[in-house]
Short mmCIF file of C-alpha atoms and ligand atoms in Angstrom, two decimals:
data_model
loop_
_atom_site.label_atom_id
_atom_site.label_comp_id
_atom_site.label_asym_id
_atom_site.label_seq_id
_atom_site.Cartn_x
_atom_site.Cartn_y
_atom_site.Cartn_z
CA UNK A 65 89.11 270.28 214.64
CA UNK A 66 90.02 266.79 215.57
CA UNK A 67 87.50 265.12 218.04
CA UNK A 68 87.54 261.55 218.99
CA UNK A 69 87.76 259.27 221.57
CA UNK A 70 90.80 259.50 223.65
CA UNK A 71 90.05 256.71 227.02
CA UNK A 72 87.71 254.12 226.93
CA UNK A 73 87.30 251.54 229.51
CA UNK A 74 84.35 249.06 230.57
CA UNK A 75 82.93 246.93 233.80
CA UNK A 76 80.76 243.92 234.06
CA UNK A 77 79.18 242.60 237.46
CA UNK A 78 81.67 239.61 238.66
CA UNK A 79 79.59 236.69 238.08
CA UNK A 80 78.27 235.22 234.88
CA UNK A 81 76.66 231.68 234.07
CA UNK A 82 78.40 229.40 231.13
CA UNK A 83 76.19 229.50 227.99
CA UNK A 84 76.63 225.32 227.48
CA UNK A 85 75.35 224.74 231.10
CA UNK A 86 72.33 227.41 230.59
CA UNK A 87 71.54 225.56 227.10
CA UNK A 88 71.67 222.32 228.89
CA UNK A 89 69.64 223.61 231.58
CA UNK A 90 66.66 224.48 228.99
CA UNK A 91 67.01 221.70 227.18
CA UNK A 92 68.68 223.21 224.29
CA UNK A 93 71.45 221.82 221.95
CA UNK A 94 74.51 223.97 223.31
CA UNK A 95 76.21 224.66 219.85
CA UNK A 96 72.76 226.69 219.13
CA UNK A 97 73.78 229.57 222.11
CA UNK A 98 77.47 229.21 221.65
CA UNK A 99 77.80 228.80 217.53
CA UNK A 100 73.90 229.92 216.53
CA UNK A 101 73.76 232.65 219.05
CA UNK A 102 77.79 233.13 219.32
CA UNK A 103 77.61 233.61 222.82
CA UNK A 104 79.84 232.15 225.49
CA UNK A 105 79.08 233.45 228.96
CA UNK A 106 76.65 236.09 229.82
CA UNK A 107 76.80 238.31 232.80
CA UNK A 108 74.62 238.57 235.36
CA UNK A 109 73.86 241.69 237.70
CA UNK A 110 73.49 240.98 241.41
CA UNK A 111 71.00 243.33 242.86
CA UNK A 112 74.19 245.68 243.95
CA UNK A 113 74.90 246.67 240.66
CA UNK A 114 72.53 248.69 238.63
CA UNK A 115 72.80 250.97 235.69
CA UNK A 116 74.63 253.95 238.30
CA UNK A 117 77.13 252.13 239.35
CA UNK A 118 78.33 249.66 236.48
CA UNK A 119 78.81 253.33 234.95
CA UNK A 120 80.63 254.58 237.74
CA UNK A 121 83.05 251.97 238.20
CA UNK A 122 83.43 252.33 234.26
CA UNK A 123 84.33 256.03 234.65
CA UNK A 124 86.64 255.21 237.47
CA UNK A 125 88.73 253.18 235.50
CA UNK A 126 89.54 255.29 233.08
CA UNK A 127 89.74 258.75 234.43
CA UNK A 128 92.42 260.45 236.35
CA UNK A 129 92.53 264.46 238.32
CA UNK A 130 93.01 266.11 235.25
CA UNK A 131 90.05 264.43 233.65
CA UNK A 132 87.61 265.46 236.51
CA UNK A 133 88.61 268.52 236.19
CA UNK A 134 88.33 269.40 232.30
CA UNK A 135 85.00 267.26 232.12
CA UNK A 136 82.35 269.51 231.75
CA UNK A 137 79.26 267.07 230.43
CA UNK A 138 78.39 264.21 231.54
CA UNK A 139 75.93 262.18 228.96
CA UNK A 140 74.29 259.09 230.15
CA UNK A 141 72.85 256.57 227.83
CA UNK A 142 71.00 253.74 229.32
CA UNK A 143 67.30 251.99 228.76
CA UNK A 144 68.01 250.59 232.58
CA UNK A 145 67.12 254.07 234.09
CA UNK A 146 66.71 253.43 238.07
CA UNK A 147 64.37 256.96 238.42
CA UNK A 148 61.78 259.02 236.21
CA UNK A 149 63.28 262.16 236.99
CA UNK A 150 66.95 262.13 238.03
CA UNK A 151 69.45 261.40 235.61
CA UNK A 152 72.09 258.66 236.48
CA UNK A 153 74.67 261.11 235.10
CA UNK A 154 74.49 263.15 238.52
CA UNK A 155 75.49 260.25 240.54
CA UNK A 156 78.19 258.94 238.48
CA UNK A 157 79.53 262.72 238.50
CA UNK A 158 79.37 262.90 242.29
CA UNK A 159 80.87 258.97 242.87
CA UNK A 160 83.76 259.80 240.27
CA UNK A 161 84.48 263.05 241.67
CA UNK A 162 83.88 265.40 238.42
CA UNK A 163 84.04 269.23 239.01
CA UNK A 164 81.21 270.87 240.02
CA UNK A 165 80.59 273.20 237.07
CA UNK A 166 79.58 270.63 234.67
CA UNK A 167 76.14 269.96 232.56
CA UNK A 168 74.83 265.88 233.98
CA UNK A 169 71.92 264.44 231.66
CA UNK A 170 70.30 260.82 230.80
CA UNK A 171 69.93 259.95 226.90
CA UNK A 172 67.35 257.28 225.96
CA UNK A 173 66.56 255.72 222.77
CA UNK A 174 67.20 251.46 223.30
CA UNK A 175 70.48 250.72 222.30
CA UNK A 176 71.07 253.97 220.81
CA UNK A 177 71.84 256.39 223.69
CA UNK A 178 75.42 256.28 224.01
CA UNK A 179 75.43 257.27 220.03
CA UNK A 180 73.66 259.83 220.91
CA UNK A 181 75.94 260.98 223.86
CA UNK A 182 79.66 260.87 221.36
CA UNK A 183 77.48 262.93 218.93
CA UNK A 184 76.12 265.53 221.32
CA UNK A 185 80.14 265.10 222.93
CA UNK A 186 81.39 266.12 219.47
CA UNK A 187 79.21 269.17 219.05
CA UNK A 188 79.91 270.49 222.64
CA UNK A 189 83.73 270.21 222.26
CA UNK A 190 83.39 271.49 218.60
CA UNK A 191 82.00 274.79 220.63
CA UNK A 192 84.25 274.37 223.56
CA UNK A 193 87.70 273.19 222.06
CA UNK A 194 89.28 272.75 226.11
CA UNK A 195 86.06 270.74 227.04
CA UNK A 196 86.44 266.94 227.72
CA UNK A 197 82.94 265.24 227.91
CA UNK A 198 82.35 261.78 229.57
CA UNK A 199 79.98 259.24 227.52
CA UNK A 200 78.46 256.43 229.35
CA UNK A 201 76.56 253.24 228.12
CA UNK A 202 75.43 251.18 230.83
CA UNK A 203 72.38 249.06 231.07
CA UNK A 204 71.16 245.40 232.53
CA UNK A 205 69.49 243.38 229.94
CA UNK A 206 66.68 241.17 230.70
CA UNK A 207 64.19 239.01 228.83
CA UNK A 208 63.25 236.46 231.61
CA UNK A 209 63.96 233.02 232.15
CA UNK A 210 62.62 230.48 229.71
CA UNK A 211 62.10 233.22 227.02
CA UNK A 212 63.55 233.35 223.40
CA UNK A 213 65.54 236.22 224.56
CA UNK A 214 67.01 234.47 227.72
CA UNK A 215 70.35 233.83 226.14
CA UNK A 216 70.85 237.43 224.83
CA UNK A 217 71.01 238.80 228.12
CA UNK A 218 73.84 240.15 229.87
CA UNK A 219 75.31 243.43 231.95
CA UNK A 220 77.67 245.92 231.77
CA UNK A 221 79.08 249.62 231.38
CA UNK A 222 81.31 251.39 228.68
CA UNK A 223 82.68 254.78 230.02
CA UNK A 224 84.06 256.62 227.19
CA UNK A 225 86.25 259.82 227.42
CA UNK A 226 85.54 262.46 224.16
CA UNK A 227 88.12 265.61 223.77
CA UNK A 228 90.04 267.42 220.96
CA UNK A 229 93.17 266.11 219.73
CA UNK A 230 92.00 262.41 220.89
CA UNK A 231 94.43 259.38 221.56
CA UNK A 232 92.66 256.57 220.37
CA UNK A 233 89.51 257.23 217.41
CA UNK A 234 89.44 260.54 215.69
CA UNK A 235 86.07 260.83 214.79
CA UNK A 236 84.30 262.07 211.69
CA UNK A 237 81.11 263.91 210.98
CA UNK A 238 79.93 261.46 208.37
CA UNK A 239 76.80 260.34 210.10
CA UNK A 240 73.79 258.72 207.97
CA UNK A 241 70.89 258.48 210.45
CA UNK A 242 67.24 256.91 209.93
CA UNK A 243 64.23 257.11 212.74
CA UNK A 244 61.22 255.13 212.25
CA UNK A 245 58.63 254.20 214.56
CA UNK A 246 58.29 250.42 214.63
CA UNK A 247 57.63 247.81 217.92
CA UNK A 248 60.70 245.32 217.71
CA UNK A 249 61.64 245.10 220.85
CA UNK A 250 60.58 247.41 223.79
CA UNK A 251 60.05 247.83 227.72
CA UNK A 252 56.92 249.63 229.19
CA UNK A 253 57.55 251.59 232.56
CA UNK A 254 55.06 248.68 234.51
CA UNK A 255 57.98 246.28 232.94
CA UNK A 256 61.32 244.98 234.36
CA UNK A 257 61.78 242.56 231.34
CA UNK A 258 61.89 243.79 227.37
CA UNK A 259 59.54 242.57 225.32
CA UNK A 260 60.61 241.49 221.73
CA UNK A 261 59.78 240.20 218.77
CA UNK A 262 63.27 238.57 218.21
CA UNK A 263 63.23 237.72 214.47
CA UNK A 264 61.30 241.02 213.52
CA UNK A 265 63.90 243.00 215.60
CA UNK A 266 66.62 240.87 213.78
CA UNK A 267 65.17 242.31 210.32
CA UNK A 268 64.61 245.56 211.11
CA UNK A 269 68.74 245.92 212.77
CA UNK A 270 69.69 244.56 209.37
CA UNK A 271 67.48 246.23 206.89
CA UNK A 272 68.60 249.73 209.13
CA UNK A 273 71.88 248.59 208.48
CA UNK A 274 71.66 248.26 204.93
CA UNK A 275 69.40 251.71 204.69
CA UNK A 276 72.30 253.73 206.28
CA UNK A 277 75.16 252.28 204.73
CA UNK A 278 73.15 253.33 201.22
CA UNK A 279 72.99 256.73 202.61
CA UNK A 280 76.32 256.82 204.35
CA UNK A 281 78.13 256.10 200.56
CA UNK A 282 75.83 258.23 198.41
CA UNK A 283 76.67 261.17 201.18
CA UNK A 284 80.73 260.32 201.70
CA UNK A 285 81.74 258.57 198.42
CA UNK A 286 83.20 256.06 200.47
CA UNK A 287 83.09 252.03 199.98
CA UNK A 288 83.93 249.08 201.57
CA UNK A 289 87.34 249.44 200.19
CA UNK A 290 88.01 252.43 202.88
CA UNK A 291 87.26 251.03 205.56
CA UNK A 292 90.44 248.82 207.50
CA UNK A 293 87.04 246.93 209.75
CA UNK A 294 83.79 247.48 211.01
CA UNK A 295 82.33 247.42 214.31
CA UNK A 296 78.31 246.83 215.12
CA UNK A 297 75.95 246.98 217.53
CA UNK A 298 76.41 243.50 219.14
CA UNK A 299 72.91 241.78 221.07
CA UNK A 300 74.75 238.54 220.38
CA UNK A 301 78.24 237.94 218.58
CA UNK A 302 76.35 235.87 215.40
CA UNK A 303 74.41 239.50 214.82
CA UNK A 304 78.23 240.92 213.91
CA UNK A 305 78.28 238.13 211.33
CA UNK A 306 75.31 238.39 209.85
CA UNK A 307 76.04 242.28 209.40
CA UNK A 308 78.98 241.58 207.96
CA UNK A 309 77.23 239.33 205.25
CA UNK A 310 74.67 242.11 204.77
CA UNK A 311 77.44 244.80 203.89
CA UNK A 312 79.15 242.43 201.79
CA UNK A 313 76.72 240.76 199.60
CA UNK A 314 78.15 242.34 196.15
CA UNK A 315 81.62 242.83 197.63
CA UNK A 316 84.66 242.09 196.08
CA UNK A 317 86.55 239.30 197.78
CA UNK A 318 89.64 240.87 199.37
CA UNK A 319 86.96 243.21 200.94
CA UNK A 320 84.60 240.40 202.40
CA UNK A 321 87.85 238.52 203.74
CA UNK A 322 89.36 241.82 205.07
CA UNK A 323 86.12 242.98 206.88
CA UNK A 324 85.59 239.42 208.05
CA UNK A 325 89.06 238.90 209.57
CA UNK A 326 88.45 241.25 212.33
CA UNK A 327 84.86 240.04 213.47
CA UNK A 328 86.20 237.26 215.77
CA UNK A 329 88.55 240.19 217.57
CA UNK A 330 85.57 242.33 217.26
CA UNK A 331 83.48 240.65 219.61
CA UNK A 332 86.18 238.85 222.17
CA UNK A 333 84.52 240.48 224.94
CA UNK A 334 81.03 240.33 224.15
CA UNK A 335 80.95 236.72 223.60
CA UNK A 336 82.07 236.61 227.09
CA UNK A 337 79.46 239.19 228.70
CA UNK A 338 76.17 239.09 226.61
CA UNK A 339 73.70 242.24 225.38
CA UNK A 340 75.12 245.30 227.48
CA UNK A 341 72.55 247.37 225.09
CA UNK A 342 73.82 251.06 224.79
CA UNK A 343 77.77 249.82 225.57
CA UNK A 344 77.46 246.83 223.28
CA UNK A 345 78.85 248.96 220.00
CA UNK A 346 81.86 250.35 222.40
CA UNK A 347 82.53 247.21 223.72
CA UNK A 348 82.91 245.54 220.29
CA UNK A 349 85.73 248.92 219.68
CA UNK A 350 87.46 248.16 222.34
CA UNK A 351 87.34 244.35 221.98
CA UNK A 352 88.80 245.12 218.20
CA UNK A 353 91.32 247.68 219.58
CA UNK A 354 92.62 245.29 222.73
CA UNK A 355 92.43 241.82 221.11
CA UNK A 356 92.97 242.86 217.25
CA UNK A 357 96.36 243.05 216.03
CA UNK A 358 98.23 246.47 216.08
CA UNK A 359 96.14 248.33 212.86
CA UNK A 360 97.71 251.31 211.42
CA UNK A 361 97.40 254.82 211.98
CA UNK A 362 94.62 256.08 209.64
CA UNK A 363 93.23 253.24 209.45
CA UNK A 364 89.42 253.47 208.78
CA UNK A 365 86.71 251.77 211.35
CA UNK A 366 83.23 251.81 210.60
CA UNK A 367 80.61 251.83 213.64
CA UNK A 368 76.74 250.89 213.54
CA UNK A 369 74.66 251.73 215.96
CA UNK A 370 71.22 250.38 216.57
CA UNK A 371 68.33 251.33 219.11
CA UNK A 372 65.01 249.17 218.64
CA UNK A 373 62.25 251.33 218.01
CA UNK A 374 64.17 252.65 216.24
CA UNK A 375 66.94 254.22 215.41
CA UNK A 376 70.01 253.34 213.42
CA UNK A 377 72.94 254.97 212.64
CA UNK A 378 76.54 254.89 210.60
CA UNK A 379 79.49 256.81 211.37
CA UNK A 380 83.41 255.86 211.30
CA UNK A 381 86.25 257.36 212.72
CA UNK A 382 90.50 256.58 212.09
CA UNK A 383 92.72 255.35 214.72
CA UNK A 384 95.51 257.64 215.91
CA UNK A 385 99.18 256.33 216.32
CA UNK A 386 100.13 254.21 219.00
CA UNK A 387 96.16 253.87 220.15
CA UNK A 388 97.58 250.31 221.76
CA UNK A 389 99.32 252.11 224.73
CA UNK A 390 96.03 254.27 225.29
CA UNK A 391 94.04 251.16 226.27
CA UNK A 392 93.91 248.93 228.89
CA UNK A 393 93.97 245.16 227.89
CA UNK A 394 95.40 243.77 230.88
CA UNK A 395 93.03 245.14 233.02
CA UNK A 396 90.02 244.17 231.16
CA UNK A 397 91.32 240.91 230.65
CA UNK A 398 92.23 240.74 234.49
CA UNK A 399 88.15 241.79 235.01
CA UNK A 400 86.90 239.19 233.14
CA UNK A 401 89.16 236.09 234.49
CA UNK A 402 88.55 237.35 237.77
CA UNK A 403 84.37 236.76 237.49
CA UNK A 404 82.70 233.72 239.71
CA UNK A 405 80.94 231.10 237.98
CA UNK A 406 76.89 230.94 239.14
CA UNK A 407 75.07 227.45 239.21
CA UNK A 408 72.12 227.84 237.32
CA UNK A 409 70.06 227.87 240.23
CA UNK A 410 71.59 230.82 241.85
CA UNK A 411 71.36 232.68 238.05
CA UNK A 412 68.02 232.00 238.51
CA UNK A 413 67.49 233.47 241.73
CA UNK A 414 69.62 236.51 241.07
CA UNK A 415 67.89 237.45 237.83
CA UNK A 416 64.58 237.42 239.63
CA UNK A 417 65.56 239.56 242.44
CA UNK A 418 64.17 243.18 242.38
CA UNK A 419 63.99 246.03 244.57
CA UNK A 420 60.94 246.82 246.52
CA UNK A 421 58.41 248.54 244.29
CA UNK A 422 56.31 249.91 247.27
CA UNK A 423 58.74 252.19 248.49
CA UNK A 424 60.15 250.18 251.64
CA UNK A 425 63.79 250.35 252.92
CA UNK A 426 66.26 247.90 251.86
CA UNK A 427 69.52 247.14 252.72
CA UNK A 428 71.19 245.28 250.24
CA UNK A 429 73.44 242.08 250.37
CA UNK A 430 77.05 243.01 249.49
CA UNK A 431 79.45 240.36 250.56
CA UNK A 432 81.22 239.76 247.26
CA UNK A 433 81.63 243.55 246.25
CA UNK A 434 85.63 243.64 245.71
CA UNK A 435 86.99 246.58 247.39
CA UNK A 436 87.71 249.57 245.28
CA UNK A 437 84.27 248.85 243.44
CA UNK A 438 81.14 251.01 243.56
CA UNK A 439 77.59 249.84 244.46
CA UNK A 440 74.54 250.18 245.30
CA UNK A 441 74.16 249.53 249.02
CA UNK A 442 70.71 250.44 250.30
CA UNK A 443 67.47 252.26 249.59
CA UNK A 444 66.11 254.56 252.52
CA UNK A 445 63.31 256.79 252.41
CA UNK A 446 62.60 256.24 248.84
CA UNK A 447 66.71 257.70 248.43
CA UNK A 448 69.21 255.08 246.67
CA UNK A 449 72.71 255.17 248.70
CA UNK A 450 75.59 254.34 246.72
CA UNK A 451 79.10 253.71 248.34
CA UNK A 452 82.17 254.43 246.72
P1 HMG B 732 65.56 231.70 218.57
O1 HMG B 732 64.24 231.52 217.95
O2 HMG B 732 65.79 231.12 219.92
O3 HMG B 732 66.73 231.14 217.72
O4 HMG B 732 65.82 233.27 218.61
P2 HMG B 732 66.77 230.62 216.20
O5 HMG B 732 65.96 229.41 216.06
O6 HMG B 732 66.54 231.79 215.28
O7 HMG B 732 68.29 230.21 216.17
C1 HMG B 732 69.31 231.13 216.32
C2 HMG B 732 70.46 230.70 215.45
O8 HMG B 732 71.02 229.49 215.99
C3 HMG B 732 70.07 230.37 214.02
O9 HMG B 732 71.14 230.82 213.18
C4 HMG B 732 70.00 228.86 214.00
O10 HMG B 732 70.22 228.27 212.73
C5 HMG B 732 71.14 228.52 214.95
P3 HMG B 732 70.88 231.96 212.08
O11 HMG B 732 69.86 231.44 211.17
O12 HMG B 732 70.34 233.16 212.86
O13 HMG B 732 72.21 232.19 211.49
N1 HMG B 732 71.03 227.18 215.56
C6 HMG B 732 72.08 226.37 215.75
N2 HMG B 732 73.38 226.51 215.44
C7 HMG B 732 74.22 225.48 215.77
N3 HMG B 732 73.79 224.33 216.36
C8 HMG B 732 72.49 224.16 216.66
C9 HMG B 732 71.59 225.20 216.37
N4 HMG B 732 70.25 225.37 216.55
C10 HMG B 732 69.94 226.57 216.05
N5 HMG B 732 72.10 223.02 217.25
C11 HMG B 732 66.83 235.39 218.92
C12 HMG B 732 67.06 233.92 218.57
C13 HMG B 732 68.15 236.15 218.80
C14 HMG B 732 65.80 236.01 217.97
C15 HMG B 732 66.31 235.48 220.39
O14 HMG B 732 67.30 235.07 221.28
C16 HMG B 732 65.85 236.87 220.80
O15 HMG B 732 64.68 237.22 220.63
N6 HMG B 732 66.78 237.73 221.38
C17 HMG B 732 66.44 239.10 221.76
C18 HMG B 732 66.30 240.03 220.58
C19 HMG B 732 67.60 240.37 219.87
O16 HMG B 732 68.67 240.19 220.40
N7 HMG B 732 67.49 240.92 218.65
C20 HMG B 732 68.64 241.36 217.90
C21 HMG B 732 68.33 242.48 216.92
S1 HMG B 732 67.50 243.86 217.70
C22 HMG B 732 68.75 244.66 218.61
O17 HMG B 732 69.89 244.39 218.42
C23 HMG B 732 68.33 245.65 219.66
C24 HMG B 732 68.45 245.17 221.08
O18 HMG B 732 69.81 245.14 221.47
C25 HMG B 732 67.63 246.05 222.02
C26 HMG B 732 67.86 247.56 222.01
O19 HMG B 732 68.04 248.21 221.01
O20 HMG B 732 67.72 248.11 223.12
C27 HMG B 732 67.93 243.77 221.26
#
């Protein structure tokens, strides 16, 4: 059966701060967060935008009646959870309006969970050939200010929509997986900022890289040479590179320069919104499929995922004819142009905001929320109200 991705869409809170001004800010040489790092702009999540509704207004974009009612799992991946017991997939089912007969969970492993989601998706609609099973990867990432990790932050969703007969990515089931228990970068429950040990979690994402492409070509027979690009896990837009360099160490030429030629397209849009953790892989898909040249159908695109902790994995799917018309450049270009500009000061004071942790009522500020967009609007009685 063919199984794949068929809509994809993404949101990102509407302000950001400018990487040269933060770099100035801390005293840094610019050209080390734009050119070392890669990163441009990073978003920034104002206290009405959490994990819930980046997704939801992610879902929302891409899903019409018919959708709501053939989804029948939803499959939330996020390390941003906003409760211990509740899944965020129940609220994004009730704020999108899904049918009520469907499964709703939350999938955690870092960076990870959304891979989890399209491969749990797959099996489902490999059972249940009518299904179609919303993915979501939507988290707020946060080191701190003045910490080594401060300019590999960022926020955002990816909503992705999984069915037979797909319009975009058929996917494969050519998976090479590898767990192993190590402390790269993490975030204790007491937490709200990730701790890291940035070039230890740098190694590990590129030695799992290298491990699962090893297994990935003993298992498939495939090489370099069949696949059109790749697409990685993205924390900042340099990490792309360096995978790239990893993969093609003993490569012939024509397949370093091929691979290599997509990796600007690749990461368009995450250059422009930072770390958005589980979504960061999707977003670098859709950045290749919106901003990258018209590939052809067939064509082979290889995805790694990582999760600190960790878990790594390799897949690849091939694009279907005339994926172009199935996604929505315009509009994601539109969301991104459309963002406000924060001093540094007010980055500062927006990062640092948090909702009460003892329990008290809040009403939360939302002045800037653009209509049609789904937030977070108060907290009463220990219940979270969003508005839609
Ligand atoms: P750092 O110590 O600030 O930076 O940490 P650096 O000194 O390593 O410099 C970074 C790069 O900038 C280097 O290039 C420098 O040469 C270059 P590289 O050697 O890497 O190619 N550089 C300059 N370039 C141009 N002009 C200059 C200049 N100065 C220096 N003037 C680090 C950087 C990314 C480690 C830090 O920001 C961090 O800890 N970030 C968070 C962790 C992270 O993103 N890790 C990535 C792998 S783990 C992962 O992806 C999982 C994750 O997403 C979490 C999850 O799974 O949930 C994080």
């Amino acid at each position: 059966m063919d199984i794949g991705i068929d809509k994809i869409g993404f949101y990102t809170p509407n302000v950001y701060v400018d990487m040269e001004k933060l770099a100035e800010a801390r005293g840094v040489d610019p050209a080390k967060y734009t050119i070392g790092i890669g990163q441009e702009k990073m978003a920034v999540a104002p206290l009405h935008q959490d994990a819930v509704s980046m997704a939801a207004n992610a879902a929302l974009s891409i899903l019409d009646e018919e959708d709501k009612q053939a989804i029948d799992f939803v499959l939330f991946g996020t390390e941003s959870g906003v409760d211990h017991s509740k899944s965020g997939a129940v609220w994004v089912h009730q704020l999108t309006g899904i049918q009520k007969g469907a499964r709703s969970i939350e999938l955690k492993q870092a960076c990870y969970g959304a891979s989890a989601g399209i491969k749990m998706a797959m099996g489902h609609i490999a059972l249940n050939p009518e299904s179609k099973v919303l993915v979501l990867g939507t988290d707020i990432a946060k080191y701190g200010l003045h910490t080594g990790g401060e300019p590999t932050q960022g926020a955002g969703a990816v909503a992705i929509l999984l069915s037979q007969n797909p319009r975009i990515l058929s996917l494969d089931n050519d998976s090479a997986a590898l767990t192993k228990d190590i402390s790269d970068f993490w975030r204790p429950l007491y937490s709200d900022y990730a701790f890291v040990d940035g070039k230890f979690s740098n190694q590990a994402y590129l030695e799992f890289l290298s491990d699962v492409w090893g297994i990935y070509k003993e298992k498939t027979n495939r090489d370099l040479r069949d696949f059109e690009a790749m697409c990685f896990h993205v924390p900042y837009t340099k990490m792309g590179k360096k995978a790239i360099m990893v993969l093609t160490e003993d490569a012939d030429e024509a397949d370093t320069e091929r691979l290599m030629s997509y990796y600007q397209d690749s990461v368009y849009y995450n250059k422009q919104v930072g770390n958005i953790y589980t979504g960061s892989l999707y977003l670098s898909l859709l950045s290749l499929l919106e901003q990258g040249k018209e590939l052809e159908a067939g064509a082979r695109i290889g995805l790694f995922s990582y999760g600190s902790g960790a878990v790594g994995e390799f897949f690849s799917g091939t694009l279907k004819e005339g994926y172009k018309s199935q996604v929505r450049t315009e509009a994601h270009e539109a969301l991104l142009e459309s963002r406000t500009e924060l001093s540094i000061s007010e980055y500062e004071e927006i990062l640092e905001l948090a909702l009460p942790k003892d329990g008290t009522d809040i009403d939360i500020d939302h002045k800037e929320v653009k209509e049609g967009t789904i937030y977070l609007a108060a907290v009463k009685s220990h219940i979270r109200e969003y508005v839609n």
